[in-house]
Amino acid sequence: MDIRILNRLFNGSNIKMSTHKQAIDEQTGNSHGTVKSYVIGFTLSVIITCIAFYIVAYETLAPESRVVVLVLLALVQLLIQLVFFLHLNTSSKARWNLVSFIFTLVVVLILVFGSLWIMFSLNYNMMAH
Amino acid sequence: MTTAVMDNHHEHHDTGDNYVFGFWIYIMSDCILFATIFATYAVLYQGTFGGPGANELASIPFVFVETMLLLTSSFTYGLAMLSIYKGDKSRAISLIIITFILGATFICMELTEFSHLIHEGNSWQRSAFLSAFFTLVGTHGLHVVFGLIWMLLLVTQLSIHGITPVTKTKLSCLGLFWHFLDIVWIFVFSIVYLMGVILK
């Protein structure tokens, strides 16, 4: 085991391209992107952020639609950063990351919308009728 | 057993994708933490008690700059990791230091914003809304500060030990942490600052 690690250290590059766009480091098994994937992810995120700020700063669209668009933009940017920065995908290497992420998402949705539902119901029921 | 075999055994447990996956699970639990604080904010954001509301926080350009700082720092950290996998230690260290500077600037801006609010008399004690605001944005900021300290420590380790499976694994974990903080910030700036302006 020592000899193989030593050989790889002296070889310099430890990147092995798999059939996916992402690469996997041989030494630690961690997946990582390429310069291209990071540039794409960064550029898309900047564009979406600019659109979001523009919509709010220049008051385009009606207020209700602005809220919806803002939420959608946030979700799209989340997805972009998950895929391009965190390398979340359906490959066998990232599968359990994806599974645990989806579970977390379910818990988060219950927490957030559950709390909102409960507190607003409470508010309503506590008012004098 | 020789010392070499014992070291190998020890090193094997400290590296590898299982270790990073374990850290990913921690990040998932941190998501839950932020979700509860977001839910609290959503419930309390109208409780301004005569004090300032969400639209009277920092200006849009100010928050835009903060957002760009954090986003760019996420990008530079990604490039740092690529340098690590290519074996380029000095380039990686430079990129991590750039990431640190961007993150530290973000924190300075946030501290200016907080101190301005507090000196006006609008601290977390002023209203329910402000309690929720300071908790949410403050918790995120605190995470960023820990990330910055971690960066300094890893740069030191990297300089001393060079690129090894152990330092690579640690850097991967910091990478997950740092990207995650940028993702949380997407929701902070959208829900707190931008919605604050829209939902006057």
GROMACS .gro file of C-alpha atoms in nm:
model
  329
    1MET     CA    1   0.000   0.000   0.000
    2ASP     CA    2   0.287   0.242   0.089
    3ILE     CA    3   0.470   0.182  -0.240
    4ARG     CA    4   0.161   0.254  -0.451
    5ILE     CA    5   0.087   0.576  -0.263
    6LEU     CA    6   0.450   0.686  -0.297
    7ASN     CA    7   0.441   0.617  -0.672
    8ARG     CA    8   0.128   0.824  -0.716
    9LEU     CA    9   0.272   1.113  -0.516
   10PHE     CA   10   0.573   1.123  -0.745
   11ASN     CA   11   0.361   1.093  -1.057
   12GLY     CA   12   0.204   1.430  -0.980
   13SER     CA   13  -0.136   1.402  -1.133
   14ASN     CA   14  -0.387   1.185  -0.952
   15ILE     CA   15  -0.684   1.259  -1.170
   16LYS     CA   16  -0.862   0.975  -1.346
   17MET     CA   17  -1.137   1.072  -1.586
   18SER     CA   18  -1.446   0.858  -1.551
   19THR     CA   19  -1.714   0.840  -1.817
   20HIS     CA   20  -1.895   1.121  -1.631
   21LYS     CA   21  -1.799   1.484  -1.676
   22GLN     CA   22  -1.660   1.484  -1.322
   23ALA     CA   23  -1.324   1.338  -1.232
   24ILE     CA   24  -1.233   1.127  -0.932
   25ASP     CA   25  -0.914   1.155  -0.734
   26GLU     CA   26  -0.750   0.813  -0.721
   27GLN     CA   27  -0.588   0.862  -0.382
   28THR     CA   28  -0.887   0.956  -0.171
   29GLY     CA   29  -1.181   0.860  -0.393
   30ASN     CA   30  -1.323   1.214  -0.369
   31SER     CA   31  -1.502   1.343  -0.673
   32HIS     CA   32  -1.424   1.687  -0.801
   33GLY     CA   33  -1.502   1.903  -1.102
   34THR     CA   34  -1.297   2.054  -1.377
   35VAL     CA   35  -1.208   2.420  -1.432
   36LYS     CA   36  -1.484   2.429  -1.692
   37SER     CA   37  -1.752   2.304  -1.453
   38TYR     CA   38  -1.654   2.560  -1.188
   39VAL     CA   39  -1.653   2.844  -1.443
   40ILE     CA   40  -1.995   2.739  -1.575
   41GLY     CA   41  -2.137   2.710  -1.223
   42PHE     CA   42  -1.992   3.046  -1.120
   43THR     CA   43  -2.112   3.229  -1.433
   44LEU     CA   44  -2.466   3.087  -1.408
   45SER     CA   45  -2.482   3.178  -1.038
   46VAL     CA   46  -2.368   3.535  -1.107
   47ILE     CA   47  -2.628   3.572  -1.384
   48ILE     CA   48  -2.910   3.441  -1.167
   49THR     CA   49  -2.803   3.660  -0.874
   50CYS     CA   50  -2.797   3.965  -1.101
   51ILE     CA   51  -3.146   3.885  -1.235
   52ALA     CA   52  -3.279   3.850  -0.878
   53PHE     CA   53  -3.128   4.182  -0.765
   54TYR     CA   54  -3.239   4.355  -1.085
   55ILE     CA   55  -3.599   4.245  -1.041
   56VAL     CA   56  -3.606   4.385  -0.689
   57ALA     CA   57  -3.407   4.704  -0.750
   58TYR     CA   58  -3.594   4.810  -1.062
   59GLU     CA   59  -3.939   4.688  -0.954
   60THR     CA   60  -4.017   4.499  -1.269
   61LEU     CA   61  -4.329   4.278  -1.248
   62ALA     CA   62  -4.603   4.296  -0.986
   63PRO     CA   63  -4.505   4.232  -0.620
   64GLU     CA   64  -4.670   3.889  -0.601
   65SER     CA   65  -4.501   3.762  -0.916
   66ARG     CA   66  -4.172   3.906  -0.793
   67VAL     CA   67  -4.192   3.685  -0.484
   68VAL     CA   68  -4.258   3.375  -0.693
   69VAL     CA   69  -3.978   3.454  -0.939
   70LEU     CA   70  -3.737   3.523  -0.652
   71VAL     CA   71  -3.812   3.187  -0.491
   72LEU     CA   72  -3.770   3.011  -0.826
   73LEU     CA   73  -3.440   3.187  -0.892
   74ALA     CA   74  -3.313   3.090  -0.547
   75LEU     CA   75  -3.407   2.725  -0.610
   76VAL     CA   76  -3.240   2.725  -0.952
   77GLN     CA   77  -2.923   2.875  -0.808
   78LEU     CA   78  -2.932   2.616  -0.530
   79LEU     CA   79  -2.944   2.341  -0.791
   80ILE     CA   80  -2.661   2.497  -0.992
   81GLN     CA   81  -2.438   2.522  -0.689
   82LEU     CA   82  -2.523   2.168  -0.579
   83VAL     CA   83  -2.432   2.026  -0.919
   84PHE     CA   84  -2.134   2.240  -1.019
   85PHE     CA   85  -1.976   2.320  -0.680
   86LEU     CA   86  -2.077   2.025  -0.467
   87HIS     CA   87  -2.079   1.769  -0.749
   88LEU     CA   88  -2.412   1.624  -0.646
   89ASN     CA   89  -2.529   1.383  -0.915
   90THR     CA   90  -2.671   1.036  -0.963
   91SER     CA   91  -2.339   0.859  -1.021
   92SER     CA   92  -2.268   0.571  -0.787
   93LYS     CA   93  -2.004   0.781  -0.607
   94ALA     CA   94  -2.250   1.054  -0.512
   95ARG     CA   95  -2.564   0.843  -0.474
   96TRP     CA   96  -2.572   0.828  -0.095
   97ASN     CA   97  -2.500   1.201  -0.080
   98LEU     CA   98  -2.806   1.249  -0.297
   99VAL     CA   99  -3.020   1.016  -0.083
  100SER     CA  100  -2.926   1.192   0.241
  101PHE     CA  101  -2.979   1.530   0.076
  102ILE     CA  102  -3.332   1.438  -0.034
  103PHE     CA  103  -3.412   1.313   0.314
  104THR     CA  104  -3.285   1.641   0.460
  105LEU     CA  105  -3.496   1.832   0.209
  106VAL     CA  106  -3.809   1.645   0.323
  107VAL     CA  107  -3.735   1.727   0.687
  108VAL     CA  108  -3.667   2.092   0.600
  109LEU     CA  109  -3.994   2.126   0.406
  110ILE     CA  110  -4.192   1.977   0.696
  111LEU     CA  111  -4.014   2.209   0.942
  112VAL     CA  112  -4.059   2.528   0.744
  113PHE     CA  113  -4.411   2.484   0.607
  114GLY     CA  114  -4.529   2.301   0.917
  115SER     CA  115  -4.414   2.589   1.138
  116LEU     CA  116  -4.571   2.849   0.913
  117TRP     CA  117  -4.900   2.658   0.904
  118ILE     CA  118  -4.910   2.607   1.279
  119MET     CA  119  -4.811   2.962   1.374
  120PHE     CA  120  -5.052   3.128   1.135
  121SER     CA  121  -5.335   2.901   1.245
  122LEU     CA  122  -5.251   2.986   1.603
  123ASN     CA  123  -5.250   3.356   1.522
  124TYR     CA  124  -5.586   3.327   1.356
  125ASN     CA  125  -5.742   3.124   1.635
  126MET     CA  126  -5.616   3.364   1.902
  127MET     CA  127  -5.783   3.665   1.744
  128ALA     CA  128  -6.108   3.793   1.888
  129HIS     CA  129  -6.396   3.704   1.653
  130MET     CA  130   0.365  -0.518   1.373
  131THR     CA  131   0.610  -0.262   1.240
  132THR     CA  132   0.558   0.110   1.285
  133ALA     CA  133   0.502   0.150   0.910
  134VAL     CA  134   0.204  -0.086   0.915
  135MET     CA  135   0.057   0.085   1.224
  136ASP     CA  136   0.088   0.429   1.060
  137ASN     CA  137  -0.075   0.300   0.745
  138HIS     CA  138  -0.367   0.161   0.942
  139HIS     CA  139  -0.410   0.493   1.123
  140GLU     CA  140  -0.387   0.692   0.801
  141HIS     CA  141  -0.646   0.476   0.627
  142HIS     CA  142  -0.911   0.564   0.886
  143ASP     CA  143  -0.846   0.936   0.851
  144THR     CA  144  -0.890   0.960   0.476
  145GLY     CA  145  -1.115   0.859   0.195
  146ASP     CA  146  -1.463   0.916   0.073
  147ASN     CA  147  -1.626   0.766   0.385
  148TYR     CA  148  -1.473   1.043   0.593
  149VAL     CA  149  -1.598   1.311   0.353
  150PHE     CA  150  -1.941   1.143   0.339
  151GLY     CA  151  -1.956   1.160   0.718
  152PHE     CA  152  -1.889   1.531   0.694
  153TRP     CA  153  -2.163   1.562   0.432
  154ILE     CA  154  -2.405   1.411   0.684
  155TYR     CA  155  -2.297   1.679   0.932
  156ILE     CA  156  -2.367   1.943   0.663
  157MET     CA  157  -2.716   1.795   0.623
  158SER     CA  158  -2.776   1.839   0.996
  159ASP     CA  159  -2.653   2.197   0.968
  160CYS     CA  160  -2.916   2.247   0.695
  161ILE     CA  161  -3.181   2.142   0.947
  162LEU     CA  162  -3.042   2.395   1.194
  163PHE     CA  163  -3.067   2.676   0.940
  164ALA     CA  164  -3.413   2.559   0.835
  165THR     CA  165  -3.542   2.598   1.191
  166ILE     CA  166  -3.391   2.945   1.215
  167PHE     CA  167  -3.544   3.037   0.876
  168ALA     CA  168  -3.883   2.907   0.991
  169THR     CA  169  -3.852   3.121   1.304
  170TYR     CA  170  -3.766   3.422   1.091
  171ALA     CA  171  -4.067   3.360   0.865
  172VAL     CA  172  -4.297   3.345   1.164
  173LEU     CA  173  -4.154   3.656   1.333
  174TYR     CA  174  -4.061   3.888   1.045
  175GLN     CA  175  -4.372   4.102   1.081
  176GLY     CA  176  -4.316   4.154   1.455
  177THR     CA  177  -4.135   4.483   1.417
  178PHE     CA  178  -4.286   4.642   1.733
  179GLY     CA  179  -4.249   4.992   1.599
  180GLY     CA  180  -3.888   4.934   1.507
  181PRO     CA  181  -3.736   4.893   1.158
  182GLY     CA  182  -3.862   4.622   0.925
  183ALA     CA  183  -3.684   4.406   0.670
  184ASN     CA  184  -3.691   4.679   0.408
  185GLU     CA  185  -3.494   4.912   0.634
  186LEU     CA  186  -3.190   4.689   0.667
  187ALA     CA  187  -2.884   4.728   0.446
  188SER     CA  188  -2.914   4.876   0.096
  189ILE     CA  189  -2.948   4.659  -0.213
  190PRO     CA  190  -2.605   4.746  -0.358
  191PHE     CA  191  -2.445   4.666  -0.020
  192VAL     CA  192  -2.605   4.319  -0.006
  193PHE     CA  193  -2.517   4.265  -0.373
  194VAL     CA  194  -2.149   4.324  -0.297
  195GLU     CA  195  -2.165   4.086   0.002
  196THR     CA  196  -2.326   3.822  -0.222
  197MET     CA  197  -2.063   3.859  -0.493
  198LEU     CA  198  -1.784   3.831  -0.237
  199LEU     CA  199  -1.916   3.503  -0.101
  200LEU     CA  200  -1.999   3.363  -0.444
  201THR     CA  201  -1.654   3.444  -0.580
  202SER     CA  202  -1.491   3.295  -0.270
  203SER     CA  203  -1.680   2.970  -0.338
  204PHE     CA  204  -1.543   2.976  -0.693
  205THR     CA  205  -1.183   3.043  -0.585
  206TYR     CA  206  -1.202   2.762  -0.331
  207GLY     CA  207  -1.318   2.527  -0.608
  208LEU     CA  208  -1.013   2.629  -0.812
  209ALA     CA  209  -0.795   2.571  -0.505
  210MET     CA  210  -0.923   2.212  -0.480
  211LEU     CA  211  -0.844   2.156  -0.849
  212SER     CA  212  -0.488   2.272  -0.782
  213ILE     CA  213  -0.468   2.028  -0.492
  214TYR     CA  214  -0.574   1.737  -0.711
  215LYS     CA  215  -0.316   1.844  -0.970
  216GLY     CA  216  -0.049   1.848  -0.698
  217ASP     CA  217   0.016   2.223  -0.724
  218LYS     CA  218   0.061   2.314  -0.356
  219SER     CA  219   0.165   2.680  -0.389
  220ARG     CA  220  -0.118   2.766  -0.629
  221ALA     CA  221  -0.365   2.598  -0.396
  222ILE     CA  222  -0.238   2.798  -0.098
  223SER     CA  223  -0.263   3.126  -0.294
  224LEU     CA  224  -0.620   3.047  -0.397
  225ILE     CA  225  -0.720   2.953  -0.042
  226ILE     CA  226  -0.573   3.281   0.082
  227ILE     CA  227  -0.773   3.471  -0.181
  228THR     CA  228  -1.083   3.281  -0.063
  229PHE     CA  229  -1.000   3.386   0.293
  230ILE     CA  230  -0.964   3.754   0.196
  231LEU     CA  231  -1.301   3.751   0.016
  232GLY     CA  232  -1.469   3.581   0.311
  233ALA     CA  233  -1.307   3.815   0.564
  234THR     CA  234  -1.425   4.118   0.362
  235PHE     CA  235  -1.776   3.974   0.368
  236ILE     CA  236  -1.759   3.944   0.747
  237CYS     CA  237  -1.626   4.300   0.783
  238MET     CA  238  -1.920   4.429   0.578
  239GLU     CA  239  -2.165   4.227   0.785
  240LEU     CA  240  -2.012   4.351   1.111
  241THR     CA  241  -2.043   4.711   0.987
  242GLU     CA  242  -2.410   4.649   0.912
  243PHE     CA  243  -2.469   4.494   1.257
  244SER     CA  244  -2.283   4.765   1.445
  245HIS     CA  245  -2.477   5.034   1.257
  246LEU     CA  246  -2.807   4.873   1.357
  247ILE     CA  247  -2.699   4.827   1.719
  248HIS     CA  248  -2.575   5.184   1.755
  249GLU     CA  249  -2.905   5.312   1.622
  250GLY     CA  250  -3.068   5.125   1.910
  251ASN     CA  251  -3.196   4.847   1.684
  252SER     CA  252  -3.026   4.546   1.838
  253TRP     CA  253  -3.182   4.199   1.871
  254GLN     CA  254  -3.358   4.324   2.184
  255ARG     CA  255  -3.560   4.583   1.994
  256SER     CA  256  -3.823   4.354   1.840
  257ALA     CA  257  -3.911   3.994   1.754
  258PHE     CA  258  -3.821   4.063   1.392
  259LEU     CA  259  -3.475   4.190   1.487
  260SER     CA  260  -3.420   3.895   1.722
  261ALA     CA  261  -3.495   3.660   1.435
  262PHE     CA  262  -3.283   3.863   1.193
  263PHE     CA  263  -2.975   3.875   1.411
  264THR     CA  264  -3.008   3.505   1.495
  265LEU     CA  265  -3.037   3.404   1.131
  266VAL     CA  266  -2.775   3.629   0.975
  267GLY     CA  267  -2.555   3.607   1.286
  268THR     CA  268  -2.553   3.227   1.287
  269HIS     CA  269  -2.457   3.227   0.920
  270GLY     CA  270  -2.183   3.483   0.988
  271LEU     CA  271  -2.052   3.279   1.281
  272HIS     CA  272  -2.028   2.974   1.055
  273VAL     CA  273  -1.831   3.183   0.805
  274VAL     CA  274  -1.592   3.296   1.080
  275PHE     CA  275  -1.528   2.934   1.181
  276GLY     CA  276  -1.466   2.854   0.816
  277LEU     CA  277  -1.210   3.135   0.795
  278ILE     CA  278  -1.025   3.011   1.105
  279TRP     CA  279  -1.031   2.659   0.961
  280MET     CA  280  -0.883   2.795   0.636
  281LEU     CA  281  -0.590   2.950   0.820
  282LEU     CA  282  -0.524   2.627   1.006
  283LEU     CA  283  -0.537   2.417   0.689
  284VAL     CA  284  -0.310   2.654   0.498
  285THR     CA  285  -0.060   2.611   0.781
  286GLN     CA  286  -0.094   2.232   0.772
  287LEU     CA  287  -0.063   2.235   0.396
  288SER     CA  288   0.257   2.439   0.412
  289ILE     CA  289   0.409   2.204   0.666
  290HIS     CA  290   0.292   1.859   0.549
  291GLY     CA  291   0.223   1.926   0.181
  292ILE     CA  292  -0.047   1.748  -0.017
  293THR     CA  293  -0.119   1.412   0.146
  294PRO     CA  294  -0.435   1.201   0.158
  295VAL     CA  295  -0.499   1.343   0.506
  296THR     CA  296  -0.470   1.710   0.406
  297LYS     CA  297  -0.669   1.642   0.088
  298THR     CA  298  -0.953   1.493   0.290
  299LYS     CA  299  -0.953   1.787   0.532
  300LEU     CA  300  -0.955   2.034   0.245
  301SER     CA  301  -1.248   1.847   0.087
  302CYS     CA  302  -1.443   1.881   0.410
  303LEU     CA  303  -1.369   2.254   0.430
  304GLY     CA  304  -1.479   2.279   0.066
  305LEU     CA  305  -1.813   2.118   0.144
  306PHE     CA  306  -1.854   2.356   0.439
  307TRP     CA  307  -1.765   2.665   0.241
  308HIS     CA  308  -1.992   2.585  -0.058
  309PHE     CA  309  -2.273   2.503   0.185
  310LEU     CA  310  -2.236   2.847   0.348
  311ASP     CA  311  -2.271   3.014   0.008
  312ILE     CA  312  -2.586   2.810  -0.055
  313VAL     CA  313  -2.736   2.919   0.277
  314TRP     CA  314  -2.649   3.278   0.186
  315ILE     CA  315  -2.856   3.245  -0.137
  316PHE     CA  316  -3.159   3.194   0.086
  317VAL     CA  317  -3.056   3.463   0.335
  318PHE     CA  318  -3.024   3.737   0.074
  319SER     CA  319  -3.338   3.623  -0.112
  320ILE     CA  320  -3.568   3.579   0.187
  321VAL     CA  321  -3.437   3.844   0.425
  322TYR     CA  322  -3.307   4.130   0.214
  323LEU     CA  323  -3.478   4.099  -0.126
  324MET     CA  324  -3.818   3.984   0.004
  325GLY     CA  325  -3.786   4.254   0.270
  326VAL     CA  326  -3.779   4.519   0.000
  327ILE     CA  327  -4.057   4.360  -0.208
  328LEU     CA  328  -4.296   4.283   0.078
  329LYS     CA  329  -4.287   4.631   0.229
   0.00000   0.00000   0.00000
